[in-house]
Amino acid sequence: MSTQTLLLPPLSRLSGVFALPRLLGRGDREPARMPGLLAALAEVFAVPGSGLPVAALLREAQAHDAGENVWLCADPAWVRAELAGARLLACGALGLARDEAEELARPLRPLLGDAGMLLEISTPDRWQLRLPVGSPLPSFAAPETVLGQHLLAHLPQGAEGRRWRALFTELQVLLHQHPRNRARAQQGLPPVNALWLWGGGALPSRPRTTLTRLLSADPLARALAQHARVTICSDMAQLRGLGDTWVDLAERAPQDVQPFLDAAVRRLRRGAVLRLAFLDGARWRITSAQRWRFWRRAWRP
């Protein structure tokens, strides 16, 4: 029996999706999970080790040269200074062109080189640090847990984090002084005044998964699928057939979710299992037989 998982926006954003409350009312609610994309991916891809080595997976998918090195995401970010500290407002989604990214990176490379790291720009919005094999790393916070919050509590802590806190500050100083940021301000664009470090580790062995196909525009989801040898689909038509599938609708507008939900219900009628994973951590499982639970009321928040 195949299972289709739909990764959906938070429940609070889907109040206008037709028939969703009725479907939830007839299905079984599962225990809530941690919110966010990383937790949802960890449910379907079992990666060896602790933590997801995001940087190595993205680098391998983009450049195929991750090797045995340790990698660390160093995504261009916008940090706003406030009286109480500093707040992360954007990370890896600042609309940089390739020449802008290279220009911003140029003064950072000597500093990082002196620290034993090589700055690689896989795409203008996704940068990585290449570290020597076996380099130890402290724990870093993923952007999805930090966006909109003050930074101090999310920087690496303790003695092992001191070096990285100092590096974060030195990179901020160099970027704050960069003439490209003055040009961006004149164009009404947010500055690139920090690099957010996260997702460290070496490329893992092949992840374990039951998935046969995946539909997603997210670079990390696609990188995991590629590393696990899961077929990456480009549209709904390619999802047809046997096998477990995973469909990423987390960034879709409610009206764009409806066609995928209708298609998933049609699969239910053919005996498939449907899992609904919401970005806020809520989870539901619906089987074909549960469609006939007419006595159940529609779900209400």
Short mmCIF file of C-alpha atoms in Angstrom, two decimals:
data_model
loop_
_atom_site.label_atom_id
_atom_site.label_comp_id
_atom_site.label_asym_id
_atom_site.label_seq_id
_atom_site.Cartn_x
_atom_site.Cartn_y
_atom_site.Cartn_z
CA MET A 1 0.00 0.00 0.00
CA SER A 2 1.60 3.26 -1.13
CA THR A 3 1.64 6.46 0.91
CA GLN A 4 1.52 10.00 -0.41
CA THR A 5 2.69 12.75 1.93
CA LEU A 6 1.70 16.35 1.28
CA LEU A 7 3.80 18.99 3.05
CA LEU A 8 1.38 21.87 3.55
CA PRO A 9 1.50 25.44 4.87
CA PRO A 10 0.49 25.97 8.50
CA LEU A 11 -3.13 25.05 9.20
CA SER A 12 -3.94 28.67 10.00
CA ARG A 13 -3.26 29.61 6.36
CA LEU A 14 -5.54 26.96 4.84
CA SER A 15 -8.95 27.91 6.19
CA GLY A 16 -10.24 28.54 2.65
CA VAL A 17 -9.25 25.17 1.18
CA PHE A 18 -12.47 23.35 0.26
CA ALA A 19 -13.13 19.98 1.93
CA LEU A 20 -9.95 20.06 4.06
CA PRO A 21 -11.83 20.28 7.42
CA ARG A 22 -14.05 17.34 6.42
CA LEU A 23 -11.02 15.28 5.35
CA LEU A 24 -9.22 16.03 8.63
CA GLY A 25 -12.33 15.14 10.60
CA ARG A 26 -12.47 11.66 9.06
CA GLY A 27 -8.75 10.95 9.37
CA ASP A 28 -6.62 10.25 12.44
CA ARG A 29 -4.55 13.00 13.96
CA GLU A 30 -1.00 11.93 14.76
CA PRO A 31 1.27 13.37 17.46
CA ALA A 32 2.60 16.79 16.52
CA ARG A 33 6.18 17.07 15.28
CA MET A 34 8.66 19.89 15.41
CA PRO A 35 7.63 22.68 13.01
CA GLY A 36 9.57 23.49 9.87
CA LEU A 37 10.91 21.93 6.71
CA LEU A 38 13.93 20.24 8.30
CA ALA A 39 11.75 18.22 10.67
CA ALA A 40 9.45 17.20 7.82
CA LEU A 41 12.39 16.01 5.73
CA ALA A 42 13.81 14.07 8.67
CA GLU A 43 10.55 12.06 8.78
CA VAL A 44 11.09 10.66 5.28
CA PHE A 45 14.90 10.63 4.93
CA ALA A 46 16.93 8.77 7.57
CA VAL A 47 20.40 10.33 7.44
CA PRO A 48 23.22 8.72 9.45
CA GLY A 49 24.63 10.75 12.31
CA SER A 50 23.17 13.57 14.37
CA GLY A 51 21.91 16.63 12.57
CA LEU A 52 21.40 17.15 8.86
CA PRO A 53 24.59 18.15 6.96
CA VAL A 54 22.74 20.66 4.80
CA ALA A 55 25.82 22.37 3.38
CA ALA A 56 27.45 19.17 2.14
CA LEU A 57 24.20 17.93 0.58
CA LEU A 58 23.60 21.22 -1.23
CA ARG A 59 27.19 21.43 -2.43
CA GLU A 60 27.15 17.87 -3.75
CA ALA A 61 23.89 18.46 -5.59
CA GLN A 62 25.16 21.68 -7.15
CA ALA A 63 28.86 21.02 -7.82
CA HIS A 64 29.40 17.28 -7.14
CA ASP A 65 32.63 17.99 -5.23
CA ALA A 66 31.68 17.63 -1.55
CA GLY A 67 34.12 14.75 -1.11
CA GLU A 68 35.08 14.00 2.49
CA ASN A 69 35.45 17.64 3.56
CA VAL A 70 33.39 19.18 6.32
CA TRP A 71 31.01 21.84 5.00
CA LEU A 72 29.11 24.69 6.62
CA CYS A 73 26.37 26.87 5.11
CA ALA A 74 27.40 30.54 5.09
CA ASP A 75 24.27 32.09 3.62
CA PRO A 76 24.14 35.83 2.90
CA ALA A 77 21.84 37.42 5.47
CA TRP A 78 20.26 40.68 6.56
CA VAL A 79 20.63 41.53 10.24
CA ARG A 80 19.03 44.62 11.77
CA ALA A 81 20.61 46.23 14.82
CA GLU A 82 18.20 47.13 17.64
CA LEU A 83 18.49 48.52 21.14
CA ALA A 84 18.11 45.04 22.60
CA GLY A 85 20.56 43.40 20.20
CA ALA A 86 20.29 42.30 16.56
CA ARG A 87 17.54 40.51 14.67
CA LEU A 88 17.80 38.17 11.64
CA LEU A 89 15.36 39.47 9.01
CA ALA A 90 16.35 37.47 5.92
CA CYS A 91 18.69 34.63 5.05
CA GLY A 92 19.60 33.20 1.65
CA ALA A 93 16.74 34.97 -0.14
CA LEU A 94 18.08 38.42 -0.91
CA GLY A 95 17.86 38.30 -4.71
CA LEU A 96 21.59 38.54 -5.35
CA ALA A 97 22.99 38.34 -8.85
CA ARG A 98 26.11 36.26 -9.41
CA ASP A 99 28.38 39.28 -9.86
CA GLU A 100 26.99 40.84 -6.65
CA ALA A 101 27.68 37.66 -4.70
CA GLU A 102 31.26 37.47 -5.98
CA GLU A 103 31.84 41.14 -5.20
CA LEU A 104 30.53 40.76 -1.65
CA ALA A 105 32.57 37.61 -1.08
CA ARG A 106 35.89 39.05 -2.27
CA PRO A 107 36.99 40.80 0.98
CA LEU A 108 35.73 37.88 3.08
CA ARG A 109 37.95 35.26 1.49
CA PRO A 110 41.28 36.35 3.09
CA LEU A 111 39.72 36.38 6.57
CA LEU A 112 38.18 32.95 6.06
CA GLY A 113 41.34 31.62 4.45
CA ASP A 114 43.37 32.63 7.50
CA ALA A 115 40.85 30.62 9.57
CA GLY A 116 41.44 27.54 7.37
CA MET A 117 38.19 27.80 5.39
CA LEU A 118 37.46 28.19 1.69
CA LEU A 119 34.36 30.18 0.72
CA GLU A 120 32.42 28.57 -2.14
CA ILE A 121 29.46 30.24 -3.88
CA SER A 122 27.29 27.40 -5.13
CA THR A 123 24.49 29.82 -6.09
CA PRO A 124 24.23 33.57 -5.43
CA ASP A 125 21.94 32.98 -2.43
CA ARG A 126 23.59 29.82 -1.09
CA TRP A 127 27.22 29.94 0.01
CA GLN A 128 29.25 27.28 1.80
CA LEU A 129 32.51 27.05 3.72
CA ARG A 130 34.81 24.13 2.88
CA LEU A 131 36.71 22.98 5.97
CA PRO A 132 39.41 20.32 6.33
CA VAL A 133 38.37 16.69 6.74
CA GLY A 134 37.38 15.91 10.33
CA SER A 135 37.05 19.55 11.47
CA PRO A 136 34.96 19.74 14.67
CA LEU A 137 31.92 22.00 14.65
CA PRO A 138 29.67 23.30 17.43
CA SER A 139 25.89 23.29 17.13
CA PHE A 140 24.45 25.94 14.78
CA ALA A 141 20.83 27.08 14.55
CA ALA A 142 18.94 26.72 11.28
CA PRO A 143 17.55 29.95 9.78
CA GLU A 144 13.96 28.72 10.02
CA THR A 145 14.26 28.75 13.81
CA VAL A 146 15.97 32.15 14.01
CA LEU A 147 14.24 34.38 11.44
CA GLY A 148 12.61 37.34 13.14
CA GLN A 149 14.33 36.66 16.45
CA HIS A 150 17.24 38.19 18.31
CA LEU A 151 20.52 36.49 17.45
CA LEU A 152 22.42 36.30 20.71
CA ALA A 153 20.73 33.17 22.03
CA HIS A 154 21.13 31.39 18.67
CA LEU A 155 24.87 31.87 18.14
CA PRO A 156 27.17 28.95 19.11
CA GLN A 157 27.57 28.95 22.87
CA GLY A 158 30.34 28.15 25.32
CA ALA A 159 34.08 27.89 24.82
CA GLU A 160 33.77 25.89 21.58
CA GLY A 161 31.52 28.57 20.12
CA ARG A 162 33.79 31.51 20.97
CA ARG A 163 35.79 31.24 17.76
CA TRP A 164 32.62 31.18 15.66
CA ARG A 165 31.02 34.12 17.47
CA ALA A 166 34.17 36.15 16.81
CA LEU A 167 34.18 35.11 13.14
CA PHE A 168 30.50 36.06 12.80
CA THR A 169 31.30 39.55 14.14
CA GLU A 170 34.36 40.04 11.89
CA LEU A 171 32.34 39.04 8.82
CA GLN A 172 29.63 41.51 9.84
CA VAL A 173 32.15 44.34 10.05
CA LEU A 174 33.55 43.63 6.58
CA LEU A 175 30.11 43.39 5.01
CA HIS A 176 28.82 46.50 6.78
CA GLN A 177 31.65 48.49 5.18
CA HIS A 178 31.18 47.00 1.71
CA PRO A 179 30.38 49.56 -1.03
CA ARG A 180 27.94 47.11 -2.63
CA ASN A 181 25.67 47.54 0.38
CA ARG A 182 25.65 51.31 -0.10
CA ALA A 183 24.57 50.70 -3.70
CA ARG A 184 21.83 48.33 -2.56
CA ALA A 185 20.56 50.93 -0.08
CA GLN A 186 20.31 53.51 -2.87
CA GLN A 187 18.25 50.99 -4.87
CA GLY A 188 15.92 50.38 -1.90
CA LEU A 189 17.26 46.84 -1.39
CA PRO A 190 18.10 45.27 1.98
CA PRO A 191 21.79 45.00 2.85
CA VAL A 192 23.80 41.81 2.92
CA ASN A 193 25.48 42.51 6.25
CA ALA A 194 26.07 39.04 7.71
CA LEU A 195 26.69 35.42 6.86
CA TRP A 196 24.48 32.96 8.74
CA LEU A 197 26.44 29.80 9.57
CA TRP A 198 24.47 26.56 9.92
CA GLY A 199 23.92 23.04 8.57
CA GLY A 200 27.46 21.77 9.11
CA GLY A 201 28.92 18.32 8.53
CA ALA A 202 30.40 15.98 5.94
CA LEU A 203 28.46 14.33 3.13
CA PRO A 204 26.65 11.32 4.64
CA SER A 205 26.19 7.90 3.15
CA ARG A 206 23.04 7.29 1.15
CA PRO A 207 19.92 8.17 3.22
CA ARG A 208 17.33 5.48 3.86
CA THR A 209 13.84 6.22 2.58
CA THR A 210 10.72 4.48 1.28
CA LEU A 211 10.08 7.28 -1.22
CA THR A 212 10.16 6.56 -4.92
CA ARG A 213 9.27 10.06 -6.14
CA LEU A 214 9.45 13.62 -4.82
CA LEU A 215 7.97 16.89 -6.08
CA SER A 216 9.54 20.01 -4.60
CA ALA A 217 11.21 23.25 -5.62
CA ASP A 218 13.22 23.39 -2.40
CA PRO A 219 16.97 22.90 -3.01
CA LEU A 220 17.53 20.84 0.14
CA ALA A 221 14.60 18.50 -0.51
CA ARG A 222 15.86 17.96 -4.06
CA ALA A 223 19.44 17.44 -2.84
CA LEU A 224 18.31 14.76 -0.38
CA ALA A 225 16.25 13.04 -3.07
CA GLN A 226 19.20 13.10 -5.46
CA HIS A 227 21.55 11.65 -2.84
CA ALA A 228 18.99 8.95 -1.95
CA ARG A 229 18.36 8.18 -5.66
CA VAL A 230 14.72 9.18 -5.45
CA THR A 231 13.11 10.34 -8.70
CA ILE A 232 12.57 14.11 -8.71
CA CYS A 233 9.31 15.05 -10.45
CA SER A 234 8.50 18.33 -12.14
CA ASP A 235 4.69 18.13 -12.16
CA MET A 236 1.69 16.23 -10.81
CA ALA A 237 1.46 13.90 -13.80
CA GLN A 238 4.81 12.31 -12.92
CA LEU A 239 3.50 11.33 -9.47
CA ARG A 240 1.13 8.72 -10.88
CA GLY A 241 1.81 5.05 -10.28
CA LEU A 242 2.93 2.87 -7.41
CA GLY A 243 5.30 3.76 -4.60
CA ASP A 244 5.53 6.32 -1.81
CA THR A 245 5.59 9.98 -2.87
CA TRP A 246 6.32 13.29 -1.13
CA VAL A 247 4.88 16.57 -2.41
CA ASP A 248 6.11 19.92 -1.11
CA LEU A 249 3.33 22.52 -1.07
CA ALA A 250 4.63 24.45 1.94
CA GLU A 251 5.11 27.72 0.06
CA ARG A 252 2.00 27.45 -2.12
CA ALA A 253 -0.99 29.76 -1.83
CA PRO A 254 -4.19 28.09 -0.55
CA GLN A 255 -5.80 28.15 -4.00
CA ASP A 256 -2.78 26.31 -5.41
CA VAL A 257 -3.05 23.58 -2.78
CA GLN A 258 -6.58 22.54 -3.81
CA PRO A 259 -5.68 20.66 -7.06
CA PHE A 260 -3.04 18.59 -5.25
CA LEU A 261 -5.46 17.77 -2.45
CA ASP A 262 -8.11 16.71 -4.98
CA ALA A 263 -5.59 14.43 -6.70
CA ALA A 264 -4.56 12.93 -3.35
CA VAL A 265 -8.20 12.14 -2.51
CA ARG A 266 -8.52 10.34 -5.85
CA ARG A 267 -5.51 8.22 -4.85
CA LEU A 268 -7.26 7.46 -1.56
CA ARG A 269 -10.13 5.93 -3.52
CA ARG A 270 -7.63 3.58 -5.19
CA GLY A 271 -6.39 2.34 -1.80
CA ALA A 272 -3.44 4.65 -1.08
CA VAL A 273 -2.72 6.20 2.32
CA LEU A 274 -2.58 9.98 2.61
CA ARG A 275 -0.40 11.79 5.14
CA LEU A 276 -0.83 15.51 5.65
CA ALA A 277 2.20 17.18 7.19
CA PHE A 278 1.65 20.84 8.05
CA LEU A 279 4.57 23.22 8.39
CA ASP A 280 3.47 24.13 11.92
CA GLY A 281 4.05 20.51 13.02
CA ALA A 282 0.47 19.16 12.85
CA ARG A 283 0.11 15.69 11.26
CA TRP A 284 -2.83 13.62 9.96
CA ARG A 285 -3.11 10.15 8.43
CA ILE A 286 -6.10 9.20 6.27
CA THR A 287 -6.78 5.78 4.76
CA SER A 288 -9.22 4.80 2.04
CA ALA A 289 -11.64 3.20 4.51
CA GLN A 290 -11.71 6.31 6.66
CA ARG A 291 -13.38 8.25 3.84
CA TRP A 292 -16.63 6.54 4.93
CA ARG A 293 -16.61 7.92 8.46
CA PHE A 294 -19.66 10.04 7.71
CA TRP A 295 -20.59 10.31 11.38
CA ARG A 296 -17.47 12.32 12.17
CA ARG A 297 -17.71 16.09 12.25
CA ALA A 298 -15.47 18.32 10.18
CA TRP A 299 -12.33 19.37 12.01
CA ARG A 300 -12.30 22.77 13.71
CA PRO A 301 -9.31 24.56 15.21
#
